[in-house]
GROMACS .gro file of C-alpha atoms in nm:
model
  326
    1MET     CA    1  -8.635   1.405  -5.846
    2PHE     CA    2  -8.925   1.159  -5.840
    3HIS     CA    3  -8.990   1.220  -6.210
    4ARG     CA    4  -8.624   1.146  -6.292
    5LEU     CA    5  -8.643   0.824  -6.087
    6ILE     CA    6  -8.949   0.710  -6.282
    7VAL     CA    7  -8.776   0.786  -6.614
    8VAL     CA    8  -8.464   0.593  -6.512
    9VAL     CA    9  -8.666   0.295  -6.387
   10LEU     CA   10  -8.874   0.279  -6.706
   11SER     CA   11  -8.565   0.320  -6.923
   12CYS     CA   12  -8.387   0.042  -6.740
   13PHE     CA   13  -8.694  -0.183  -6.772
   14CYS     CA   14  -8.696  -0.126  -7.145
   15LEU     CA   15  -8.327  -0.205  -7.170
   16ILE     CA   16  -8.359  -0.521  -6.963
   17THR     CA   17  -8.651  -0.626  -7.181
   18TYR     CA   18  -8.495  -0.540  -7.516
   19GLY     CA   19  -8.117  -0.525  -7.446
   20CYS     CA   20  -7.903  -0.589  -7.754
   21LYS     CA   21  -8.226  -0.609  -7.949
   22GLU     CA   22  -8.247  -0.763  -8.292
   23GLN     CA   23  -8.475  -0.631  -8.563
   24SER     CA   24  -8.475  -0.865  -8.865
   25ASN     CA   25  -8.106  -0.861  -8.966
   26GLN     CA   26  -8.011  -0.569  -8.743
   27LYS     CA   27  -7.860  -0.573  -8.394
   28VAL     CA   28  -7.872  -0.260  -8.177
   29LEU     CA   29  -7.628  -0.218  -7.889
   30LYS     CA   30  -7.732   0.007  -7.602
   31CYS     CA   31  -7.453   0.229  -7.468
   32ALA     CA   32  -7.488   0.471  -7.174
   33HIS     CA   33  -7.255   0.710  -6.994
   34GLY     CA   34  -7.265   1.012  -6.763
   35LEU     CA   35  -7.098   1.280  -6.976
   36ASP     CA   36  -7.237   1.581  -7.160
   37VAL     CA   37  -7.284   1.555  -7.537
   38THR     CA   38  -7.007   1.814  -7.591
   39HIS     CA   39  -6.746   1.598  -7.414
   40PRO     CA   40  -6.472   1.442  -7.634
   41VAL     CA   41  -6.568   1.093  -7.512
   42HIS     CA   42  -6.930   1.133  -7.621
   43GLU     CA   43  -6.821   1.274  -7.956
   44ALA     CA   44  -6.587   0.978  -7.999
   45MET     CA   45  -6.870   0.738  -7.918
   46GLU     CA   46  -7.090   0.902  -8.179
   47PHE     CA   47  -6.804   0.863  -8.426
   48MET     CA   48  -6.771   0.496  -8.325
   49ALA     CA   49  -7.143   0.439  -8.378
   50LYS     CA   50  -7.127   0.602  -8.721
   51ARG     CA   51  -6.828   0.396  -8.831
   52LEU     CA   52  -6.982   0.073  -8.700
   53GLU     CA   53  -7.299   0.133  -8.895
   54GLU     CA   54  -7.094   0.201  -9.209
   55LYS     CA   55  -6.873  -0.104  -9.166
   56SER     CA   56  -7.167  -0.336  -9.104
   57ASN     CA   57  -7.395  -0.180  -9.367
   58GLY     CA   58  -7.645  -0.110  -9.092
   59LYS     CA   59  -7.646  -0.464  -8.954
   60LEU     CA   60  -7.488  -0.359  -8.621
   61THR     CA   61  -7.560  -0.020  -8.466
   62ILE     CA   62  -7.523   0.160  -8.132
   63GLU     CA   63  -7.774   0.377  -7.949
   64ILE     CA   64  -7.608   0.617  -7.702
   65TYR     CA   65  -7.764   0.752  -7.382
   66SER     CA   66  -7.566   1.044  -7.233
   67ASN     CA   67  -7.588   1.264  -6.921
   68GLN     CA   68  -7.656   0.983  -6.674
   69GLN     CA   69  -7.993   0.911  -6.835
   70LEU     CA   70  -7.956   0.552  -6.719
   71GLY     CA   71  -7.765   0.617  -6.399
   72SER     CA   72  -7.418   0.675  -6.259
   73GLU     CA   73  -7.106   0.494  -6.373
   74ARG     CA   74  -7.150   0.230  -6.105
   75GLU     CA   75  -7.518   0.185  -6.196
   76CYS     CA   76  -7.435   0.143  -6.565
   77LEU     CA   77  -7.184  -0.129  -6.478
   78GLU     CA   78  -7.444  -0.308  -6.271
   79LEU     CA   79  -7.695  -0.281  -6.558
   80ILE     CA   80  -7.444  -0.449  -6.787
   81GLN     CA   81  -7.394  -0.727  -6.537
   82ILE     CA   82  -7.767  -0.811  -6.532
   83GLY     CA   83  -7.797  -0.785  -6.909
   84GLY     CA   84  -7.990  -0.459  -6.917
   85LEU     CA   85  -7.720  -0.261  -7.097
   86ASP     CA   86  -7.456  -0.351  -7.355
   87MET     CA   87  -7.183  -0.087  -7.332
   88THR     CA   88  -7.065   0.201  -7.116
   89LYS     CA   89  -6.771   0.430  -7.038
   90VAL     CA   90  -6.639   0.462  -6.684
   91SER     CA   91  -6.328   0.588  -6.512
   92ALA     CA   92  -6.065   0.324  -6.448
   93ALA     CA   93  -6.088   0.426  -6.081
   94VAL     CA   94  -6.444   0.288  -6.064
   95LEU     CA   95  -6.336  -0.042  -6.217
   96ALA     CA   96  -6.087  -0.099  -5.934
   97ASN     CA   97  -6.389  -0.226  -5.739
   98PHE     CA   98  -6.440  -0.500  -5.999
   99ALA     CA   99  -6.080  -0.593  -6.091
  100PRO     CA  100  -5.778  -0.505  -5.872
  101GLN     CA  101  -5.547  -0.454  -6.171
  102TYR     CA  102  -5.715  -0.117  -6.235
  103LYS     CA  103  -5.588   0.014  -5.899
  104VAL     CA  104  -5.245   0.070  -6.052
  105PHE     CA  105  -5.373   0.373  -6.246
  106GLY     CA  106  -5.436   0.555  -5.918
  107LEU     CA  107  -5.065   0.561  -5.834
  108PRO     CA  108  -4.911   0.906  -5.890
  109TYR     CA  109  -4.650   0.929  -6.165
  110ILE     CA  110  -4.705   0.569  -6.277
  111PHE     CA  111  -4.647   0.697  -6.632
  112LYS     CA  112  -4.330   0.883  -6.728
  113ASN     CA  113  -4.506   1.084  -7.000
  114LYS     CA  114  -4.794   1.065  -7.247
  115GLU     CA  115  -4.600   0.848  -7.491
  116HIS     CA  116  -4.525   0.598  -7.215
  117GLN     CA  117  -4.890   0.598  -7.110
  118PHE     CA  118  -5.023   0.522  -7.458
  119ARG     CA  119  -4.753   0.257  -7.514
  120VAL     CA  120  -4.878   0.079  -7.202
  121LEU     CA  121  -5.249   0.124  -7.266
  122ASP     CA  122  -5.230   0.014  -7.629
  123GLY     CA  123  -4.994  -0.278  -7.565
  124GLU     CA  124  -5.001  -0.616  -7.394
  125VAL     CA  125  -5.017  -0.468  -7.044
  126GLY     CA  126  -5.321  -0.262  -7.137
  127GLN     CA  127  -5.492  -0.563  -7.292
  128GLU     CA  128  -5.428  -0.767  -6.979
  129ILE     CA  129  -5.591  -0.499  -6.765
  130LEU     CA  130  -5.886  -0.462  -7.003
  131SER     CA  131  -5.951  -0.837  -6.983
  132SER     CA  132  -5.911  -0.854  -6.606
  133SER     CA  133  -6.274  -0.758  -6.542
  134ASP     CA  134  -6.414  -1.036  -6.762
  135GLN     CA  135  -6.482  -1.242  -6.450
  136SER     CA  136  -6.720  -0.964  -6.345
  137LEU     CA  137  -6.897  -0.988  -6.684
  138LEU     CA  138  -6.734  -0.660  -6.795
  139HIS     CA  139  -6.495  -0.670  -7.091
  140GLY     CA  140  -6.273  -0.369  -7.156
  141LEU     CA  141  -6.261  -0.270  -7.522
  142ALA     CA  142  -6.023   0.027  -7.512
  143PHE     CA  143  -5.889   0.319  -7.313
  144TYR     CA  144  -5.993   0.678  -7.378
  145ASP     CA  145  -5.770   0.967  -7.273
  146SER     CA  146  -5.885   1.153  -6.964
  147GLY     CA  147  -5.578   1.372  -6.928
  148SER     CA  148  -5.369   1.427  -6.616
  149ARG     CA  149  -5.463   1.587  -6.286
  150SER     CA  150  -5.270   1.889  -6.157
  151PHE     CA  151  -5.304   2.138  -5.871
  152TYR     CA  152  -5.487   2.470  -5.883
  153THR     CA  153  -5.486   2.705  -5.584
  154LYS     CA  154  -5.612   3.040  -5.461
  155ASP     CA  155  -5.315   3.221  -5.306
  156HIS     CA  156  -4.991   3.094  -5.459
  157PRO     CA  157  -4.871   2.829  -5.707
  158ILE     CA  158  -4.760   2.482  -5.599
  159GLU     CA  159  -4.403   2.460  -5.726
  160LYS     CA  160  -4.271   2.195  -5.485
  161PRO     CA  161  -4.432   1.951  -5.239
  162GLU     CA  162  -4.348   2.180  -4.946
  163ASP     CA  163  -4.587   2.440  -5.089
  164LEU     CA  164  -4.875   2.205  -5.001
  165LYS     CA  165  -4.791   2.207  -4.630
  166GLY     CA  166  -5.089   2.328  -4.428
  167LYS     CA  167  -5.302   2.361  -4.742
  168LYS     CA  168  -5.645   2.198  -4.760
  169ILE     CA  169  -5.672   2.039  -5.103
  170ARG     CA  170  -5.996   1.899  -5.234
  171THR     CA  171  -5.959   1.546  -5.363
  172MET     CA  172  -6.180   1.261  -5.479
  173GLU     CA  173  -6.318   1.024  -5.218
  174SER     CA  174  -6.043   0.779  -5.299
  175PRO     CA  175  -5.802   0.633  -5.043
  176MET     CA  176  -5.516   0.649  -5.293
  177ALA     CA  177  -5.585   1.013  -5.386
  178MET     CA  178  -5.611   1.115  -5.022
  179SER     CA  179  -5.290   0.930  -4.932
  180MET     CA  180  -5.111   1.105  -5.219
  181ILE     CA  181  -5.204   1.453  -5.092
  182SER     CA  182  -5.100   1.358  -4.740
  183ALA     CA  183  -4.766   1.217  -4.859
  184MET     CA  184  -4.695   1.544  -5.038
  185GLY     CA  185  -4.768   1.739  -4.720
  186GLY     CA  186  -5.117   1.869  -4.785
  187ALA     CA  187  -5.444   1.811  -4.602
  188ALA     CA  188  -5.669   1.595  -4.820
  189THR     CA  189  -6.030   1.714  -4.806
  190PRO     CA  190  -6.291   1.507  -4.993
  191ILE     CA  191  -6.570   1.725  -5.133
  192SER     CA  192  -6.822   1.645  -5.406
  193ALA     CA  193  -6.760   1.807  -5.743
  194GLY     CA  194  -7.089   1.996  -5.726
  195GLU     CA  195  -6.994   2.165  -5.398
  196LEU     CA  196  -6.633   2.248  -5.485
  197TYR     CA  197  -6.682   2.598  -5.631
  198THR     CA  198  -6.857   2.730  -5.320
  199ALA     CA  199  -6.609   2.546  -5.095
  200LEU     CA  200  -6.324   2.729  -5.266
  201GLN     CA  201  -6.507   3.061  -5.235
  202ALA     CA  202  -6.578   3.007  -4.865
  203GLY     CA  203  -6.223   2.898  -4.786
  204VAL     CA  204  -6.325   2.546  -4.687
  205VAL     CA  205  -6.037   2.435  -4.911
  206ASP     CA  206  -5.737   2.624  -5.047
  207GLY     CA  207  -5.723   2.444  -5.378
  208ALA     CA  208  -5.803   2.131  -5.573
  209GLU     CA  209  -5.666   1.909  -5.849
  210ASN     CA  210  -5.800   1.811  -6.187
  211ASN     CA  211  -5.727   1.829  -6.558
  212PRO     CA  212  -5.721   2.158  -6.757
  213PRO     CA  213  -6.062   2.121  -6.930
  214VAL     CA  214  -6.244   2.054  -6.601
  215PHE     CA  215  -6.070   2.346  -6.428
  216TYR     CA  216  -6.156   2.578  -6.716
  217LEU     CA  217  -6.512   2.469  -6.794
  218SER     CA  218  -6.611   2.465  -6.426
  219ARG     CA  219  -6.502   2.833  -6.406
  220GLN     CA  220  -6.315   2.761  -6.085
  221TYR     CA  221  -6.047   2.993  -6.222
  222GLU     CA  222  -6.270   3.273  -6.092
  223VAL     CA  223  -6.151   3.172  -5.745
  224CYS     CA  224  -5.820   2.993  -5.812
  225LYS     CA  225  -5.565   3.205  -5.996
  226TYR     CA  226  -5.276   2.958  -6.001
  227PHE     CA  227  -5.247   2.636  -6.200
  228SER     CA  228  -4.943   2.417  -6.134
  229ILE     CA  229  -4.920   2.153  -6.405
  230ASP     CA  230  -4.741   1.873  -6.220
  231GLU     CA  231  -4.957   1.600  -6.380
  232HIS     CA  232  -4.947   1.371  -6.077
  233THR     CA  233  -5.209   1.119  -6.188
  234ALA     CA  234  -5.336   1.004  -6.527
  235ILE     CA  235  -5.638   0.780  -6.478
  236PRO     CA  236  -5.785   0.682  -6.817
  237ASP     CA  237  -6.145   0.622  -6.909
  238VAL     CA  238  -6.244   0.272  -7.015
  239LEU     CA  239  -6.489   0.169  -7.286
  240LEU     CA  240  -6.662  -0.156  -7.185
  241ILE     CA  241  -6.898  -0.413  -7.325
  242GLY     CA  242  -7.081  -0.685  -7.134
  243THR     CA  243  -6.936  -1.031  -7.184
  244GLN     CA  244  -7.292  -1.154  -7.237
  245THR     CA  245  -7.334  -0.913  -7.527
  246LEU     CA  246  -6.989  -0.987  -7.670
  247ASN     CA  247  -7.061  -1.359  -7.673
  248LYS     CA  248  -7.377  -1.298  -7.877
  249LEU     CA  249  -7.184  -1.128  -8.159
  250ASN     CA  250  -7.063  -1.336  -8.452
  251GLU     CA  251  -6.705  -1.311  -8.577
  252ASN     CA  252  -6.782  -1.046  -8.842
  253GLU     CA  253  -6.965  -0.833  -8.588
  254LYS     CA  254  -6.673  -0.856  -8.346
  255VAL     CA  255  -6.431  -0.743  -8.618
  256TRP     CA  256  -6.653  -0.449  -8.714
  257LEU     CA  257  -6.687  -0.344  -8.353
  258LYS     CA  258  -6.315  -0.374  -8.281
  259GLU     CA  259  -6.225  -0.163  -8.584
  260ALA     CA  260  -6.483   0.105  -8.500
  261VAL     CA  261  -6.364   0.116  -8.139
  262GLN     CA  262  -5.999   0.160  -8.236
  263GLU     CA  263  -6.085   0.437  -8.481
  264SER     CA  264  -6.282   0.611  -8.208
  265VAL     CA  265  -5.981   0.593  -7.973
  266VAL     CA  266  -5.764   0.779  -8.223
  267TYR     CA  267  -6.039   1.036  -8.276
  268GLN     CA  268  -6.104   1.082  -7.903
  269ARG     CA  269  -5.739   1.139  -7.821
  270LYS     CA  270  -5.721   1.404  -8.090
  271LEU     CA  271  -6.029   1.578  -7.951
  272TRP     CA  272  -5.894   1.558  -7.595
  273LYS     CA  273  -5.559   1.711  -7.696
  274GLU     CA  274  -5.746   1.997  -7.863
  275ALA     CA  275  -5.967   2.043  -7.554
  276GLU     CA  276  -5.661   2.065  -7.329
  277GLU     CA  277  -5.493   2.319  -7.555
  278GLU     CA  278  -5.809   2.532  -7.568
  279ALA     CA  279  -5.842   2.514  -7.189
  280ILE     CA  280  -5.482   2.625  -7.128
  281GLN     CA  281  -5.523   2.914  -7.371
  282GLY     CA  282  -5.854   3.009  -7.210
  283LEU     CA  283  -5.699   3.005  -6.862
  284LYS     CA  284  -5.417   3.232  -6.977
  285GLU     CA  285  -5.669   3.475  -7.127
  286VAL     CA  286  -5.859   3.508  -6.797
  287GLY     CA  287  -5.541   3.581  -6.604
  288VAL     CA  288  -5.454   3.246  -6.447
  289THR     CA  289  -5.082   3.206  -6.372
  290ILE     CA  290  -4.965   2.872  -6.512
  291VAL     CA  291  -4.645   2.710  -6.390
  292TYR     CA  292  -4.473   2.384  -6.483
  293PRO     CA  293  -4.289   2.262  -6.171
  294ASP     CA  294  -4.018   1.999  -6.165
  295LYS     CA  295  -4.202   1.668  -6.123
  296GLU     CA  296  -3.916   1.476  -5.960
  297PRO     CA  297  -3.959   1.615  -5.606
  298PHE     CA  298  -4.332   1.534  -5.622
  299ALA     CA  299  -4.263   1.181  -5.746
  300ASN     CA  300  -4.005   1.127  -5.471
  301SER     CA  301  -4.252   1.238  -5.204
  302VAL     CA  302  -4.498   0.958  -5.287
  303LYS     CA  303  -4.262   0.659  -5.306
  304GLU     CA  304  -4.415   0.515  -4.990
  305LEU     CA  305  -4.743   0.471  -5.177
  306TYR     CA  306  -4.569   0.232  -5.416
  307GLU     CA  307  -4.430   0.029  -5.128
  308GLU     CA  308  -4.778  -0.002  -4.978
  309ALA     CA  309  -4.946  -0.084  -5.310
  310ALA     CA  310  -4.681  -0.345  -5.397
  311GLN     CA  311  -4.782  -0.550  -5.093
  312GLU     CA  312  -5.071  -0.668  -5.311
  313GLU     CA  313  -4.908  -0.913  -5.551
  314VAL     CA  314  -5.122  -0.833  -5.855
  315ILE     CA  315  -5.048  -0.460  -5.817
  316ALA     CA  316  -4.675  -0.526  -5.780
  317GLU     CA  317  -4.688  -0.719  -6.109
  318MET     CA  318  -4.869  -0.434  -6.283
  319ILE     CA  319  -4.622  -0.175  -6.151
  320ASN     CA  320  -4.326  -0.375  -6.280
  321ALA     CA  321  -4.494  -0.437  -6.616
  322ILE     CA  322  -4.570  -0.067  -6.664
  323LYS     CA  323  -4.223   0.047  -6.558
  324SER     CA  324  -4.068  -0.200  -6.802
  325GLN     CA  325  -4.232  -0.006  -7.086
  326GLU     CA  326  -4.058   0.325  -7.010
   0.00000   0.00000   0.00000
């Protein structure tokens, strides 16, 4: 633990000292995130870095630090703010602490389907949200797909909200996520991701919720034999750059970066779709029962969350803007 702390401190010192370093005619952007190198987001970032180098003829490149080498999502954001890091990827849920517009993604069933989601994220509404954190020195470049969260349980599938009654469901330590489970009739139980497998085994919780790749790769299917794909929330990942770094780029460099980012978005969404399909197939092969419940009763059960969220004017505006794109 102490050794890791020393490595992180030294790495951060180097970044603060040399952030967005220039070597003759070359600029190097430092990008860090917390995911494994096999994750679709990391692979998309590598693709982005490759395309940027090609477009700029090596004048603008990206160095990527994975696996929380430079800290958690929150720590990477703070590094960007002090000029010690140029780019990162975080969940939109984390950015809600920096710009309230991002809170809207936590609302269940805010998107009608995947097409609606991408139409919003890639359009004017998405651009408005991406720019909303500029005042915190964090500029959103694009959204990466992080799938949708659904329920998986030990004893029986969740086919209607009533099936959650009396069930302890692990959720993120998020007020919105906990309120959603409660509104549906379940007992929200925050537990860290690292402790979830044993909590399921021990009966501390009866189930949890996440996307197909996480459920499959975590091997929690060894305990939970039912996967109910209700897709209640779809919180995207966000690719960010520090406003300080962005302002140092000339117009050509900004164009190269924008093009490379957009190409990486297309690539990442393709990889994510493939990962979801592989996960669903893998779950079927290990004997997990997969059901696709009617989403309308679930959506109706959480309407009160919209009424509460809409009391904040900026969230009410975002809700209306997103619904107008259906």
